[in-house]
Amino acid sequence: MESSEFVKKFKSWYLWKNFLAMAAVVIALCLGVKFGLDVYTHHGQSIPIPNVKHKLFRDAEHILNDAGLEIVVSDTGYVKNLPPDCVLEQTPGPGERVKEGHVIYVTVNSPHSPTITLPDVIDNSSLREAMAKLTSMGFKLGMPQYISGEKDWVYGILVRGHHVMAGDRISVEDKLIIQVGNGKRDVSDSVDYVDPTSPDVDENNGNVDEFEVVSGSETTEPEHTESNKTTP
């Protein structure tokens, strides 16, 4: 191909028309992807999250649904002074801006106080050990009750005046009263020691010594008989 023919084809309108068509297609695709993603992701659109803390769950659900948001319970807690099924926390927090359809996770108030399993501290630990273990687990402790027994030894635990055992589940709102020894023995636990009054016993074989001591000796006088003599 001569150079003059190549220049003629390069300058032809047909070739440039194809180039322009290809460029228009590429630009249209780029714009379509950009605007399509914006529509799909709601680009530039955001919703302020309403405050639903301390509202009942059913009320919070209506508020968030009306705002175009979803609600999901992620955890439960317990606050004594708030009603059951009340929203304690929400994530994200109120006032933050999110896209429509975003999920709001909430923590609701439990109708019952949580319970903890009582560990094995009865007749198995000192007062200090028991108090350290129970408080670290979240139990509430009242003043210890001292009873007769070994000093500072745990003999029992009372909850609302009743004895509890290891493995029982106790509410975190209840106080535990530890029964601990005061170092004094009860009168009923005393033992009377009585000295033996039996005869002497041989320590080696346990036989009774039957030897009898005689205070004096007895003598027997011989009898004298007189013979009658006859004279011849």
PDB file of C-alpha atoms in Angstrom:
ATOM      1  CA  MET A   1       0.000   0.000   0.000  1.00  0.00           C
ATOM      2  CA  GLU A   2       1.359   3.372  -0.987  1.00  0.00           C
ATOM      3  CA  SER A   3       1.622   6.135   1.535  1.00  0.00           C
ATOM      4  CA  SER A   4      -0.818   8.287  -0.364  1.00  0.00           C
ATOM      5  CA  GLU A   5      -3.538   5.629  -0.111  1.00  0.00           C
ATOM      6  CA  PHE A   6      -2.935   5.184   3.638  1.00  0.00           C
ATOM      7  CA  VAL A   7      -3.283   8.924   4.190  1.00  0.00           C
ATOM      8  CA  LYS A   8      -6.521   8.969   2.191  1.00  0.00           C
ATOM      9  CA  LYS A   9      -8.021   6.137   4.288  1.00  0.00           C
ATOM     10  CA  PHE A  10      -6.829   7.762   7.528  1.00  0.00           C
ATOM     11  CA  LYS A  11      -8.538  10.986   6.507  1.00  0.00           C
ATOM     12  CA  SER A  12     -11.722   9.228   5.446  1.00  0.00           C
ATOM     13  CA  TRP A  13     -14.972  10.007   7.329  1.00  0.00           C
ATOM     14  CA  TYR A  14     -15.903   6.323   7.650  1.00  0.00           C
ATOM     15  CA  LEU A  15     -12.889   5.557   9.808  1.00  0.00           C
ATOM     16  CA  TRP A  16     -13.426   8.494  12.133  1.00  0.00           C
ATOM     17  CA  LYS A  17     -17.102   7.723  12.387  1.00  0.00           C
ATOM     18  CA  ASN A  18     -16.225   4.265  13.758  1.00  0.00           C
ATOM     19  CA  PHE A  19     -13.793   5.761  16.250  1.00  0.00           C
ATOM     20  CA  LEU A  20     -16.421   8.212  17.500  1.00  0.00           C
ATOM     21  CA  ALA A  21     -19.015   5.446  17.830  1.00  0.00           C
ATOM     22  CA  MET A  22     -16.651   3.304  19.898  1.00  0.00           C
ATOM     23  CA  ALA A  23     -15.819   6.247  22.158  1.00  0.00           C
ATOM     24  CA  ALA A  24     -19.495   7.027  22.641  1.00  0.00           C
ATOM     25  CA  VAL A  25     -20.164   3.444  23.671  1.00  0.00           C
ATOM     26  CA  VAL A  26     -17.321   3.482  26.220  1.00  0.00           C
ATOM     27  CA  ILE A  27     -18.507   6.779  27.688  1.00  0.00           C
ATOM     28  CA  ALA A  28     -22.097   5.522  27.884  1.00  0.00           C
ATOM     29  CA  LEU A  29     -20.978   2.370  29.693  1.00  0.00           C
ATOM     30  CA  CYS A  30     -18.966   4.365  32.235  1.00  0.00           C
ATOM     31  CA  LEU A  31     -21.831   6.733  32.916  1.00  0.00           C
ATOM     32  CA  GLY A  32     -24.290   3.859  33.181  1.00  0.00           C
ATOM     33  CA  VAL A  33     -22.152   2.018  35.719  1.00  0.00           C
ATOM     34  CA  LYS A  34     -21.625   5.182  37.779  1.00  0.00           C
ATOM     35  CA  PHE A  35     -25.269   6.219  37.925  1.00  0.00           C
ATOM     36  CA  GLY A  36     -26.446   2.640  38.338  1.00  0.00           C
ATOM     37  CA  LEU A  37     -24.262   2.150  41.403  1.00  0.00           C
ATOM     38  CA  ASP A  38     -25.441   5.441  42.851  1.00  0.00           C
ATOM     39  CA  VAL A  39     -29.066   4.361  42.471  1.00  0.00           C
ATOM     40  CA  TYR A  40     -28.377   0.883  43.851  1.00  0.00           C
ATOM     41  CA  THR A  41     -26.419   2.125  46.883  1.00  0.00           C
ATOM     42  CA  HIS A  42     -28.559   5.267  47.452  1.00  0.00           C
ATOM     43  CA  HIS A  43     -25.481   7.434  47.012  1.00  0.00           C
ATOM     44  CA  GLY A  44     -25.863  10.790  48.703  1.00  0.00           C
ATOM     45  CA  GLN A  45     -28.975   9.674  50.569  1.00  0.00           C
ATOM     46  CA  SER A  46     -28.803   9.146  54.349  1.00  0.00           C
ATOM     47  CA  ILE A  47     -31.274   8.872  57.197  1.00  0.00           C
ATOM     48  CA  PRO A  48     -30.714  10.192  60.729  1.00  0.00           C
ATOM     49  CA  ILE A  49     -31.231   7.384  63.253  1.00  0.00           C
ATOM     50  CA  PRO A  50     -34.075   8.115  65.705  1.00  0.00           C
ATOM     51  CA  ASN A  51     -33.469   7.752  69.441  1.00  0.00           C
ATOM     52  CA  VAL A  52     -35.295   4.648  70.683  1.00  0.00           C
ATOM     53  CA  LYS A  53     -33.467   4.169  74.001  1.00  0.00           C
ATOM     54  CA  HIS A  54     -35.745   3.450  76.993  1.00  0.00           C
ATOM     55  CA  LYS A  55     -38.675   2.776  74.652  1.00  0.00           C
ATOM     56  CA  LEU A  56     -40.506  -0.542  74.562  1.00  0.00           C
ATOM     57  CA  PHE A  57     -39.303  -2.808  71.771  1.00  0.00           C
ATOM     58  CA  ARG A  58     -42.599  -2.752  69.875  1.00  0.00           C
ATOM     59  CA  ASP A  59     -42.618   1.058  69.910  1.00  0.00           C
ATOM     60  CA  ALA A  60     -38.974   1.220  68.824  1.00  0.00           C
ATOM     61  CA  GLU A  61     -39.700  -1.193  65.978  1.00  0.00           C
ATOM     62  CA  HIS A  62     -42.508   1.042  64.641  1.00  0.00           C
ATOM     63  CA  ILE A  63     -40.332   4.170  64.852  1.00  0.00           C
ATOM     64  CA  LEU A  64     -37.390   2.624  63.013  1.00  0.00           C
ATOM     65  CA  ASN A  65     -39.541   0.931  60.375  1.00  0.00           C
ATOM     66  CA  ASP A  66     -41.293   4.214  59.633  1.00  0.00           C
ATOM     67  CA  ALA A  67     -37.848   5.777  59.125  1.00  0.00           C
ATOM     68  CA  GLY A  68     -36.897   3.059  56.628  1.00  0.00           C
ATOM     69  CA  LEU A  69     -34.625   1.177  59.020  1.00  0.00           C
ATOM     70  CA  GLU A  70     -34.621  -2.334  60.434  1.00  0.00           C
ATOM     71  CA  ILE A  71     -34.242  -3.408  64.075  1.00  0.00           C
ATOM     72  CA  VAL A  72     -32.589  -6.562  65.434  1.00  0.00           C
ATOM     73  CA  VAL A  73     -32.170  -7.654  69.100  1.00  0.00           C
ATOM     74  CA  SER A  74     -28.493  -8.448  69.628  1.00  0.00           C
ATOM     75  CA  ASP A  75     -28.361  -8.880  73.421  1.00  0.00           C
ATOM     76  CA  THR A  76     -30.283  -8.661  76.704  1.00  0.00           C
ATOM     77  CA  GLY A  77     -29.451  -6.892  79.940  1.00  0.00           C
ATOM     78  CA  TYR A  78     -31.096  -6.129  83.242  1.00  0.00           C
ATOM     79  CA  VAL A  79     -31.918  -2.787  84.840  1.00  0.00           C
ATOM     80  CA  LYS A  80     -34.137  -3.115  87.893  1.00  0.00           C
ATOM     81  CA  ASN A  81     -35.881   0.257  87.540  1.00  0.00           C
ATOM     82  CA  LEU A  82     -36.814  -0.129  83.840  1.00  0.00           C
ATOM     83  CA  PRO A  83     -39.715  -2.196  82.452  1.00  0.00           C
ATOM     84  CA  PRO A  84     -39.105  -5.532  80.728  1.00  0.00           C
ATOM     85  CA  ASP A  85     -38.542  -5.475  76.943  1.00  0.00           C
ATOM     86  CA  CYS A  86     -37.287  -1.900  77.152  1.00  0.00           C
ATOM     87  CA  VAL A  87     -34.447  -0.820  74.820  1.00  0.00           C
ATOM     88  CA  LEU A  88     -31.279  -0.281  76.856  1.00  0.00           C
ATOM     89  CA  GLU A  89     -28.758   0.425  74.071  1.00  0.00           C
ATOM     90  CA  GLN A  90     -28.754   0.895  70.295  1.00  0.00           C
ATOM     91  CA  THR A  91     -25.997   0.598  67.701  1.00  0.00           C
ATOM     92  CA  PRO A  92     -25.375   2.806  65.723  1.00  0.00           C
ATOM     93  CA  GLY A  93     -26.320   5.500  68.184  1.00  0.00           C
ATOM     94  CA  PRO A  94     -29.087   8.075  67.801  1.00  0.00           C
ATOM     95  CA  GLY A  95     -28.370  10.972  65.467  1.00  0.00           C
ATOM     96  CA  GLU A  96     -25.949   9.101  63.212  1.00  0.00           C
ATOM     97  CA  ARG A  97     -26.789   9.079  59.503  1.00  0.00           C
ATOM     98  CA  VAL A  98     -27.109   5.767  57.642  1.00  0.00           C
ATOM     99  CA  LYS A  99     -28.596   4.556  54.376  1.00  0.00           C
ATOM    100  CA  GLU A 100     -32.141   3.346  54.047  1.00  0.00           C
ATOM    101  CA  GLY A 101     -32.600  -0.289  55.097  1.00  0.00           C
ATOM    102  CA  HIS A 102     -29.673  -0.181  57.542  1.00  0.00           C
ATOM    103  CA  VAL A 103     -29.969  -2.553  60.524  1.00  0.00           C
ATOM    104  CA  ILE A 104     -30.073  -1.046  64.025  1.00  0.00           C
ATOM    105  CA  TYR A 105     -28.957  -3.482  66.749  1.00  0.00           C
ATOM    106  CA  VAL A 106     -30.539  -3.050  70.181  1.00  0.00           C
ATOM    107  CA  THR A 107     -30.119  -4.467  73.698  1.00  0.00           C
ATOM    108  CA  VAL A 108     -33.417  -5.056  75.535  1.00  0.00           C
ATOM    109  CA  ASN A 109     -34.174  -5.339  79.248  1.00  0.00           C
ATOM    110  CA  SER A 110     -34.769  -8.857  80.566  1.00  0.00           C
ATOM    111  CA  PRO A 111     -37.930  -9.528  82.639  1.00  0.00           C
ATOM    112  CA  HIS A 112     -35.912 -11.506  85.189  1.00  0.00           C
ATOM    113  CA  SER A 113     -32.691 -10.685  86.994  1.00  0.00           C
ATOM    114  CA  PRO A 114     -29.743 -12.820  85.862  1.00  0.00           C
ATOM    115  CA  THR A 115     -28.649 -15.711  88.086  1.00  0.00           C
ATOM    116  CA  ILE A 116     -25.216 -17.099  88.963  1.00  0.00           C
ATOM    117  CA  THR A 117     -24.343 -20.643  90.019  1.00  0.00           C
ATOM    118  CA  LEU A 118     -23.091 -20.817  93.611  1.00  0.00           C
ATOM    119  CA  PRO A 119     -19.545 -22.262  93.739  1.00  0.00           C
ATOM    120  CA  ASP A 120     -18.326 -24.887  96.209  1.00  0.00           C
ATOM    121  CA  VAL A 121     -17.196 -22.723  99.131  1.00  0.00           C
ATOM    122  CA  ILE A 122     -19.284 -24.208 101.961  1.00  0.00           C
ATOM    123  CA  ASP A 123     -17.148 -26.256 104.362  1.00  0.00           C
ATOM    124  CA  ASN A 124     -14.378 -25.913 101.815  1.00  0.00           C
ATOM    125  CA  SER A 125     -12.788 -22.492 102.371  1.00  0.00           C
ATOM    126  CA  SER A 126     -12.049 -19.720 104.814  1.00  0.00           C
ATOM    127  CA  LEU A 127     -14.105 -16.531 105.086  1.00  0.00           C
ATOM    128  CA  ARG A 128     -11.550 -14.485 103.151  1.00  0.00           C
ATOM    129  CA  GLU A 129     -11.315 -17.027 100.341  1.00  0.00           C
ATOM    130  CA  ALA A 130     -15.097 -17.331 100.061  1.00  0.00           C
ATOM    131  CA  MET A 131     -15.667 -13.557 100.006  1.00  0.00           C
ATOM    132  CA  ALA A 132     -13.002 -13.021  97.336  1.00  0.00           C
ATOM    133  CA  LYS A 133     -14.424 -15.737  95.107  1.00  0.00           C
ATOM    134  CA  LEU A 134     -18.078 -14.728  95.488  1.00  0.00           C
ATOM    135  CA  THR A 135     -17.534 -11.002  94.916  1.00  0.00           C
ATOM    136  CA  SER A 136     -15.403 -11.680  91.828  1.00  0.00           C
ATOM    137  CA  MET A 137     -18.318 -13.678  90.373  1.00  0.00           C
ATOM    138  CA  GLY A 138     -20.755 -10.797  90.930  1.00  0.00           C
ATOM    139  CA  PHE A 139     -22.555 -11.886  94.117  1.00  0.00           C
ATOM    140  CA  LYS A 140     -23.726  -9.357  96.699  1.00  0.00           C
ATOM    141  CA  LEU A 141     -22.611 -10.129 100.261  1.00  0.00           C
ATOM    142  CA  GLY A 142     -24.179  -9.091 103.553  1.00  0.00           C
ATOM    143  CA  MET A 143     -22.589  -9.088 107.009  1.00  0.00           C
ATOM    144  CA  PRO A 144     -21.269 -12.547 107.958  1.00  0.00           C
ATOM    145  CA  GLN A 145     -23.154 -14.500 110.608  1.00  0.00           C
ATOM    146  CA  TYR A 146     -20.869 -15.974 113.261  1.00  0.00           C
ATOM    147  CA  ILE A 147     -21.713 -19.354 114.708  1.00  0.00           C
ATOM    148  CA  SER A 148     -19.958 -21.868 116.935  1.00  0.00           C
ATOM    149  CA  GLY A 149     -17.141 -23.599 115.118  1.00  0.00           C
ATOM    150  CA  GLU A 150     -13.597 -23.311 113.867  1.00  0.00           C
ATOM    151  CA  LYS A 151     -12.548 -19.680 113.558  1.00  0.00           C
ATOM    152  CA  ASP A 152     -13.097 -18.097 110.115  1.00  0.00           C
ATOM    153  CA  TRP A 153     -14.263 -21.376 108.542  1.00  0.00           C
ATOM    154  CA  VAL A 154     -17.333 -21.244 106.261  1.00  0.00           C
ATOM    155  CA  TYR A 155     -20.096 -23.555 107.495  1.00  0.00           C
ATOM    156  CA  GLY A 156     -23.054 -22.377 105.392  1.00  0.00           C
ATOM    157  CA  ILE A 157     -24.655 -19.646 103.245  1.00  0.00           C
ATOM    158  CA  LEU A 158     -28.095 -18.114 103.704  1.00  0.00           C
ATOM    159  CA  VAL A 159     -30.242 -16.437 101.031  1.00  0.00           C
ATOM    160  CA  ARG A 160     -33.436 -14.790 102.281  1.00  0.00           C
ATOM    161  CA  GLY A 161     -33.148 -16.844 105.472  1.00  0.00           C
ATOM    162  CA  HIS A 162     -32.814 -20.204 103.700  1.00  0.00           C
ATOM    163  CA  HIS A 163     -29.741 -22.398 103.355  1.00  0.00           C
ATOM    164  CA  VAL A 164     -28.364 -22.800  99.833  1.00  0.00           C
ATOM    165  CA  MET A 165     -25.934 -25.366  98.483  1.00  0.00           C
ATOM    166  CA  ALA A 166     -23.191 -25.427  95.851  1.00  0.00           C
ATOM    167  CA  GLY A 167     -24.717 -25.585  92.363  1.00  0.00           C
ATOM    168  CA  ASP A 168     -27.844 -23.565  93.231  1.00  0.00           C
ATOM    169  CA  ARG A 169     -28.550 -20.597  90.957  1.00  0.00           C
ATOM    170  CA  ILE A 170     -28.803 -17.327  92.903  1.00  0.00           C
ATOM    171  CA  SER A 171     -30.132 -14.014  91.610  1.00  0.00           C
ATOM    172  CA  VAL A 172     -27.568 -11.215  91.419  1.00  0.00           C
ATOM    173  CA  GLU A 173     -30.057  -9.058  93.334  1.00  0.00           C
ATOM    174  CA  ASP A 174     -30.052 -11.353  96.410  1.00  0.00           C
ATOM    175  CA  LYS A 175     -27.586 -10.914  99.264  1.00  0.00           C
ATOM    176  CA  LEU A 176     -25.565 -13.856 100.530  1.00  0.00           C
ATOM    177  CA  ILE A 177     -25.052 -14.234 104.280  1.00  0.00           C
ATOM    178  CA  ILE A 178     -22.007 -16.352 105.040  1.00  0.00           C
ATOM    179  CA  GLN A 179     -22.148 -18.432 108.223  1.00  0.00           C
ATOM    180  CA  VAL A 180     -18.638 -18.501 109.644  1.00  0.00           C
ATOM    181  CA  GLY A 181     -17.110 -20.045 112.771  1.00  0.00           C
ATOM    182  CA  ASN A 182     -16.322 -17.758 115.713  1.00  0.00           C
ATOM    183  CA  GLY A 183     -13.602 -19.964 117.188  1.00  0.00           C
ATOM    184  CA  LYS A 184     -15.736 -21.197 120.101  1.00  0.00           C
ATOM    185  CA  ARG A 185     -16.906 -24.773 120.573  1.00  0.00           C
ATOM    186  CA  ASP A 186     -20.537 -25.424 121.353  1.00  0.00           C
ATOM    187  CA  VAL A 187     -21.409 -27.008 124.722  1.00  0.00           C
ATOM    188  CA  SER A 188     -23.029 -29.946 122.949  1.00  0.00           C
ATOM    189  CA  ASP A 189     -19.734 -30.669 121.211  1.00  0.00           C
ATOM    190  CA  SER A 190     -17.770 -31.021 124.529  1.00  0.00           C
ATOM    191  CA  VAL A 191     -16.393 -34.399 125.574  1.00  0.00           C
ATOM    192  CA  ASP A 192     -16.157 -35.524 129.240  1.00  0.00           C
ATOM    193  CA  TYR A 193     -13.129 -37.602 130.111  1.00  0.00           C
ATOM    194  CA  VAL A 194     -13.633 -40.043 133.063  1.00  0.00           C
ATOM    195  CA  ASP A 195     -10.781 -41.773 134.880  1.00  0.00           C
ATOM    196  CA  PRO A 196     -11.089 -45.573 134.970  1.00  0.00           C
ATOM    197  CA  THR A 197     -12.186 -47.159 138.293  1.00  0.00           C
ATOM    198  CA  SER A 198     -11.517 -50.796 137.393  1.00  0.00           C
ATOM    199  CA  PRO A 199      -8.849 -52.861 139.122  1.00  0.00           C
ATOM    200  CA  ASP A 200      -5.231 -52.631 138.149  1.00  0.00           C
ATOM    201  CA  VAL A 201      -4.705 -53.963 134.676  1.00  0.00           C
ATOM    202  CA  ASP A 202      -1.491 -55.286 133.321  1.00  0.00           C
ATOM    203  CA  GLU A 203      -0.498 -52.841 130.565  1.00  0.00           C
ATOM    204  CA  ASN A 204       1.215 -55.548 128.565  1.00  0.00           C
ATOM    205  CA  ASN A 205      -1.574 -58.078 128.193  1.00  0.00           C
ATOM    206  CA  GLY A 206      -4.611 -56.491 129.843  1.00  0.00           C
ATOM    207  CA  ASN A 207      -4.964 -59.248 132.484  1.00  0.00           C
ATOM    208  CA  VAL A 208      -6.154 -58.421 135.967  1.00  0.00           C
ATOM    209  CA  ASP A 209      -3.536 -59.012 138.659  1.00  0.00           C
ATOM    210  CA  GLU A 210      -5.188 -61.482 141.043  1.00  0.00           C
ATOM    211  CA  PHE A 211      -2.342 -61.472 143.612  1.00  0.00           C
ATOM    212  CA  GLU A 212      -3.718 -61.121 147.153  1.00  0.00           C
ATOM    213  CA  VAL A 213      -1.667 -59.534 149.857  1.00  0.00           C
ATOM    214  CA  VAL A 214      -1.830 -61.264 153.228  1.00  0.00           C
ATOM    215  CA  SER A 215      -1.368 -59.098 156.275  1.00  0.00           C
ATOM    216  CA  GLY A 216      -0.148 -61.769 158.730  1.00  0.00           C
ATOM    217  CA  SER A 217       0.807 -65.431 158.968  1.00  0.00           C
ATOM    218  CA  GLU A 218      -1.443 -68.022 160.480  1.00  0.00           C
ATOM    219  CA  THR A 219      -0.009 -70.796 162.795  1.00  0.00           C
ATOM    220  CA  THR A 220      -1.638 -73.954 163.948  1.00  0.00           C
ATOM    221  CA  GLU A 221      -0.777 -75.386 167.339  1.00  0.00           C
ATOM    222  CA  PRO A 222      -0.460 -79.182 167.501  1.00  0.00           C
ATOM    223  CA  GLU A 223      -2.963 -81.025 169.567  1.00  0.00           C
ATOM    224  CA  HIS A 224      -1.580 -82.877 172.734  1.00  0.00           C
ATOM    225  CA  THR A 225      -3.167 -86.108 173.812  1.00  0.00           C
ATOM    226  CA  GLU A 226      -2.597 -87.649 177.223  1.00  0.00           C
ATOM    227  CA  SER A 227      -2.326 -91.367 177.440  1.00  0.00           C
ATOM    228  CA  ASN A 228      -3.668 -93.111 180.523  1.00  0.00           C
ATOM    229  CA  LYS A 229      -1.095 -95.198 182.318  1.00  0.00           C
ATOM    230  CA  THR A 230      -2.103 -98.376 184.124  1.00  0.00           C
ATOM    231  CA  THR A 231      -0.174 -99.780 186.957  1.00  0.00           C
ATOM    232  CA  PRO A 232       0.528-103.414 186.822  1.00  0.00           C
TER     233      PRO A 232
END
